[in-house]
XYZ file of N, CA, C and O in Angstrom:
412
model
N -59.336 125.987 -130.856
C -60.482 126.400 -132.231
C -60.909 124.926 -132.823
O -59.995 123.885 -132.222
N -62.126 125.263 -133.055
C -62.908 123.610 -133.127
C -62.738 123.600 -134.277
O -63.326 124.659 -135.782
N -63.158 122.549 -135.194
C -62.965 122.482 -136.769
C -64.622 121.619 -137.168
O -64.367 121.185 -138.809
N -64.751 121.518 -136.062
C -66.529 120.739 -136.150
C -67.195 121.667 -137.189
O -67.082 122.889 -137.402
N -68.407 121.213 -138.351
C -69.086 122.206 -139.254
C -69.869 122.284 -138.702
O -70.940 121.809 -139.473
N -70.463 123.006 -137.938
C -71.667 123.525 -137.473
C -71.558 124.954 -137.472
O -71.174 125.844 -137.705
N -73.201 124.737 -137.371
C -73.783 126.708 -137.702
C -72.836 126.933 -136.609
O -73.035 126.936 -135.505
N -73.108 128.746 -137.182
C -72.443 129.768 -135.912
C -72.875 129.504 -134.598
O -72.482 130.159 -133.381
N -74.295 129.595 -134.564
C -75.261 129.526 -133.041
C -75.320 128.649 -132.471
O -75.305 128.695 -131.247
N -74.326 127.629 -133.089
C -73.812 126.469 -131.876
C -72.946 126.593 -131.510
O -72.185 125.489 -131.164
N -72.348 127.576 -132.031
C -70.659 127.696 -131.184
C -70.585 128.524 -129.495
O -71.775 129.450 -129.295
N -70.085 128.134 -128.889
C -69.947 128.787 -127.314
C -68.166 130.024 -127.390
O -67.208 129.096 -127.616
N -68.457 131.230 -126.944
C -67.857 131.685 -127.338
C -67.676 132.674 -125.533
O -68.595 132.853 -124.708
N -66.246 132.740 -125.156
C -65.726 132.988 -123.913
C -66.261 134.617 -124.198
O -65.463 135.055 -125.318
N -66.562 135.427 -123.191
C -66.932 136.462 -123.352
C -65.763 137.741 -123.472
O -65.624 138.683 -123.583
N -64.900 137.132 -122.241
C -63.450 137.877 -121.929
C -62.577 138.129 -122.804
O -61.789 138.731 -123.569
N -62.363 136.556 -123.669
C -61.580 136.271 -124.795
C -62.013 136.476 -126.174
O -61.089 136.183 -127.270
N -63.476 135.676 -126.631
C -63.755 135.522 -127.940
C -63.363 134.496 -128.275
O -64.312 134.292 -129.309
N -63.160 133.672 -127.718
C -62.491 131.875 -128.360
C -63.444 131.414 -128.369
O -64.622 131.776 -126.645
N -63.943 130.420 -128.728
C -64.923 129.910 -129.019
C -64.845 128.191 -129.398
O -63.853 128.018 -130.359
N -65.709 127.167 -129.354
C -65.508 125.904 -130.035
C -67.563 125.940 -129.483
O -68.390 126.288 -129.061
N -67.969 124.799 -130.625
C -69.059 124.431 -130.915
C -69.480 123.577 -129.556
O -68.522 123.293 -128.707
N -70.435 124.008 -129.109
C -71.234 123.431 -128.043
C -70.489 121.773 -127.677
O -70.584 121.713 -126.378
N -70.943 121.000 -128.178
C -70.566 119.300 -128.372
C -69.161 119.131 -127.865
O -68.788 118.569 -127.031
N -68.443 120.063 -128.896
C -66.715 119.656 -127.938
C -66.283 120.340 -126.804
O -65.098 120.261 -125.873
N -67.115 121.404 -126.720
C -67.033 122.603 -125.227
C -67.373 122.018 -124.294
O -67.130 121.410 -123.159
N -68.510 121.075 -124.411
C -68.978 120.374 -123.169
C -68.397 118.907 -122.929
O -67.885 118.629 -121.802
N -67.305 118.794 -123.956
C -66.660 117.341 -124.080
C -65.636 117.489 -123.326
O -64.765 116.937 -122.743
N -64.744 118.925 -123.772
C -63.568 119.942 -122.810
C -64.018 119.953 -121.488
O -63.345 119.710 -120.538
N -64.701 121.090 -121.147
C -65.370 120.357 -119.951
C -65.809 119.263 -118.961
O -65.265 119.049 -117.892
N -66.561 118.142 -119.738
C -66.461 116.726 -119.149
C -65.473 116.499 -118.245
O -65.050 115.758 -117.907
N -64.503 116.587 -119.495
C -63.160 115.478 -119.626
C -62.557 116.399 -118.323
O -61.819 116.023 -117.221
N -62.521 118.060 -117.980
C -61.500 118.507 -116.859
C -62.504 117.990 -115.733
O -61.414 118.195 -114.620
N -63.583 117.947 -115.676
C -64.125 117.854 -114.108
C -63.904 116.389 -113.936
O -63.609 116.239 -112.762
N -63.959 115.810 -114.557
C -62.711 114.097 -114.909
C -61.724 114.463 -113.919
O -61.154 113.148 -113.128
N -60.885 115.359 -114.284
C -59.237 115.555 -113.494
C -59.717 116.203 -112.202
O -58.848 115.548 -111.959
N -60.738 116.211 -111.693
C -61.081 116.520 -110.118
C -60.699 118.012 -109.627
O -60.782 119.038 -110.940
N -60.346 118.231 -108.692
C -60.149 119.674 -108.307
C -59.249 120.927 -109.149
O -60.367 121.893 -109.251
N -58.568 120.237 -110.018
C -57.974 121.265 -110.421
C -58.545 121.659 -111.635
O -58.736 122.845 -112.545
N -59.732 120.906 -111.994
C -61.312 121.510 -113.244
C -61.504 123.292 -112.555
O -62.206 124.000 -113.633
N -61.034 123.528 -111.236
C -61.745 124.956 -111.010
C -61.200 126.443 -111.799
O -61.317 127.194 -111.602
N -59.977 125.820 -112.241
C -58.823 126.531 -112.919
C -58.849 126.516 -114.121
O -57.909 126.498 -115.006
N -60.042 125.303 -114.985
C -59.644 125.306 -116.366
C -59.782 127.025 -116.990
O -61.012 127.857 -117.011
N -59.140 126.756 -118.034
C -58.447 127.676 -118.804
C -59.456 127.349 -120.140
O -59.601 126.479 -120.762
N -60.000 128.970 -121.126
C -59.661 128.634 -122.410
C -58.981 127.738 -123.004
O -57.525 127.401 -123.072
N -59.879 126.867 -123.873
C -59.346 126.212 -124.482
C -57.824 126.419 -125.352
O -57.286 125.584 -126.785
N -58.404 127.521 -126.161
C -57.340 128.229 -126.954
C -56.168 128.039 -126.929
O -55.653 128.358 -125.681
N -55.421 127.200 -127.793
C -53.855 127.270 -127.348
C -53.002 128.517 -126.931
O -53.226 129.989 -127.821
N -52.634 128.434 -125.885
C -52.008 129.836 -125.439
C -52.781 131.016 -124.339
O -52.114 131.830 -123.861
N -54.181 130.591 -124.445
C -54.890 131.645 -124.037
C -55.152 130.873 -122.015
O -55.251 129.764 -122.010
N -55.146 131.856 -121.585
C -55.202 131.547 -120.064
C -56.679 132.097 -119.253
O -56.176 132.012 -117.871
N -57.235 132.724 -120.197
C -58.658 132.853 -119.569
C -59.762 131.612 -118.482
O -59.424 130.562 -118.554
N -60.238 131.437 -117.943
C -60.500 130.780 -117.237
C -62.112 130.763 -117.281
O -62.522 131.948 -117.854
N -62.172 129.970 -117.597
C -63.803 129.480 -117.810
C -64.577 129.746 -116.912
O -64.526 128.871 -115.536
N -66.062 130.860 -117.257
C -66.765 131.005 -115.839
C -67.779 129.798 -115.405
O -67.943 129.153 -116.515
N -68.129 129.584 -114.144
C -68.965 128.827 -113.682
C -70.343 128.565 -114.376
O -70.415 127.896 -114.824
N -70.042 129.722 -115.131
C -71.865 129.510 -115.775
C -71.647 128.525 -117.225
O -72.957 128.231 -117.325
N -70.769 128.943 -117.495
C -70.344 127.920 -118.277
C -70.344 126.201 -118.452
O -71.782 125.492 -118.986
N -70.067 126.048 -117.615
C -69.924 124.905 -116.945
C -71.658 124.535 -116.460
O -72.055 122.929 -116.855
N -72.284 125.304 -116.075
C -73.666 125.042 -115.494
C -74.132 124.769 -116.856
O -75.943 124.102 -116.758
N -74.349 125.984 -117.679
C -75.006 125.684 -119.319
C -74.926 124.818 -119.843
O -75.915 123.794 -120.174
N -73.686 124.014 -119.753
C -72.990 122.689 -120.434
C -73.005 121.468 -120.128
O -73.653 120.823 -120.686
N -72.703 121.318 -119.001
C -72.891 120.090 -118.611
C -74.019 119.592 -117.772
O -74.935 120.469 -117.167
N -74.250 118.148 -117.645
C -75.330 117.926 -116.601
C -75.618 118.220 -115.282
O -74.184 118.193 -114.775
N -76.287 118.394 -114.960
C -76.867 118.509 -113.180
C -75.809 118.125 -112.288
O -75.169 118.621 -111.992
N -75.609 116.462 -112.890
C -74.445 116.124 -111.908
C -73.276 116.391 -111.861
O -72.466 116.569 -110.946
N -72.450 116.389 -113.232
C -71.304 116.828 -113.246
C -71.551 118.955 -113.338
O -70.333 118.971 -112.442
N -72.254 119.441 -113.240
C -72.029 121.323 -112.277
C -71.897 120.633 -111.068
O -71.242 121.562 -110.515
N -72.874 119.855 -110.668
C -72.730 119.677 -109.202
C -71.027 119.569 -108.395
O -70.487 120.196 -107.842
N -70.667 118.698 -109.114
C -69.048 117.783 -109.017
C -68.223 119.028 -109.358
O -67.518 119.336 -108.044
N -68.370 120.190 -109.996
C -67.211 120.919 -110.737
C -67.419 121.581 -109.442
O -66.589 122.577 -108.721
N -68.745 122.460 -109.096
C -69.633 123.392 -108.044
C -68.626 122.668 -106.609
O -67.995 123.692 -105.683
N -68.272 121.978 -106.572
C -67.696 120.762 -105.292
C -66.719 121.275 -104.771
O -65.696 121.892 -104.567
N -65.681 120.863 -105.986
C -64.495 121.048 -106.675
C -63.820 122.897 -106.513
O -63.163 122.946 -106.097
N -65.047 123.662 -107.282
C -64.643 124.993 -106.781
C -64.923 125.524 -104.825
O -63.349 126.464 -104.789
N -65.477 125.129 -104.643
C -65.506 125.390 -103.243
C -64.441 125.067 -102.484
O -63.577 125.649 -102.049
N -63.878 123.667 -102.637
C -63.083 123.012 -102.232
C -61.258 123.528 -102.433
O -60.669 124.311 -101.482
N -61.840 123.906 -103.820
C -60.173 125.179 -104.363
C -60.265 126.565 -103.453
O -59.257 126.755 -103.394
N -61.399 126.739 -103.345
C -61.649 128.302 -102.469
C -60.818 128.393 -101.340
O -59.969 128.842 -100.871
N -61.487 126.777 -100.716
C -60.787 126.914 -99.362
C -59.043 126.224 -99.105
O -58.536 127.040 -98.158
N -58.853 125.732 -99.771
C -57.203 125.276 -99.907
C -56.554 126.491 -99.985
O -55.664 126.178 -100.179
N -56.931 127.578 -100.941
C -56.036 128.587 -101.545
C -56.449 129.559 -100.668
O -55.569 130.525 -100.736
N -57.659 129.789 -99.528
C -57.944 130.776 -99.043
C -56.622 130.929 -97.691
O -56.456 129.725 -97.202
N -56.344 131.995 -97.401
C -55.579 132.389 -96.211
C -56.211 132.776 -94.822
O -56.011 132.500 -93.918
N -57.413 132.638 -95.145
C -58.829 133.330 -93.775
C -59.195 131.773 -93.528
O -59.946 131.782 -92.668
N -59.583 131.114 -94.727
C -60.660 129.830 -94.833
C -59.511 128.729 -94.308
O -58.629 128.238 -94.986
N -60.292 128.073 -93.912
C -60.003 126.510 -92.883
C -60.640 125.247 -93.335
O -61.801 126.020 -92.835
N -60.462 124.453 -93.396
C -61.643 122.808 -93.060
C -61.187 123.168 -92.049
O -60.154 122.434 -91.110
N -62.723 122.356 -91.248
C -62.748 122.161 -90.024
C -61.684 120.672 -89.449
O -62.108 119.835 -90.260
N -61.495 121.257 -88.668
C -60.309 119.608 -88.285
C -61.016 118.380 -87.550
O -60.819 117.608 -87.246
N -62.136 118.784 -87.760
C -63.183 117.411 -86.973
C -63.470 116.490 -87.366
O -63.234 116.989 -88.865
N -63.171 115.305 -87.209
C -63.547 113.786 -87.883
C -65.087 114.011 -88.204
O -65.847 114.539 -87.816
N -64.519 113.825 -89.764
C -65.796 114.020 -90.738
C -66.318 115.379 -91.053
O -67.906 114.763 -91.113
N -65.564 116.076 -90.569
C -66.404 117.250 -90.916
C -65.759 118.087 -91.901
O -64.840 118.061 -92.156
N -67.091 118.371 -92.893
C -67.116 118.755 -94.113
C -67.252 120.242 -93.795
O -67.204 120.420 -95.317
N -67.054 121.003 -92.972
C -67.170 122.240 -93.296
C -65.799 123.038 -92.988
O -65.063 122.600 -92.329
N -66.213 124.221 -93.262
C -65.001 125.764 -93.639
C -65.534 127.104 -92.535
O -66.517 127.190 -92.305
N -63.936 127.308 -91.965
C -64.629 128.012 -91.087
C -63.295 128.704 -91.622
O -62.417 129.090 -92.191
N -64.115 130.644 -91.113
C -62.752 131.458 -91.908
C -62.319 131.868 -90.302
O -62.677 132.051 -89.253
N -61.297 132.748 -90.352
C -60.570 132.862 -89.326
C -59.987 134.161 -89.353
O -59.208 134.699 -90.927
N -59.618 135.333 -88.445
C -58.867 136.514 -88.308
C -57.904 136.380 -87.550
O -58.130 136.355 -86.622
N -56.593 137.016 -88.292
C -55.220 136.827 -87.599
C -55.873 137.941 -86.851
O -56.086 139.392 -86.626
N -55.179 137.951 -85.338
C -55.363 139.209 -84.594
C -54.080 140.561 -84.866
O -53.423 140.177 -85.651
């Protein structure tokens, strides 16, 4: 819950849970999460007890382009790290991921 005194049209609400914060507070929240590192890919709604994942479009909408790009890189990294069929290339200094299928 946000305690800032802004007009209702300056609030951002998550579509799935309906919780929201003012644009200023939500921007600060997402900026802080990107600063936490790769775990920002699993950022949840800031409402206490809510487990809804904040969608990428909100990061894109509220963050400066360089922060959104950093978030996007963390999102890709977490996808590969958690995937059962994708792995990082073992080559030295290679940042590509490969998908494999078990026989």
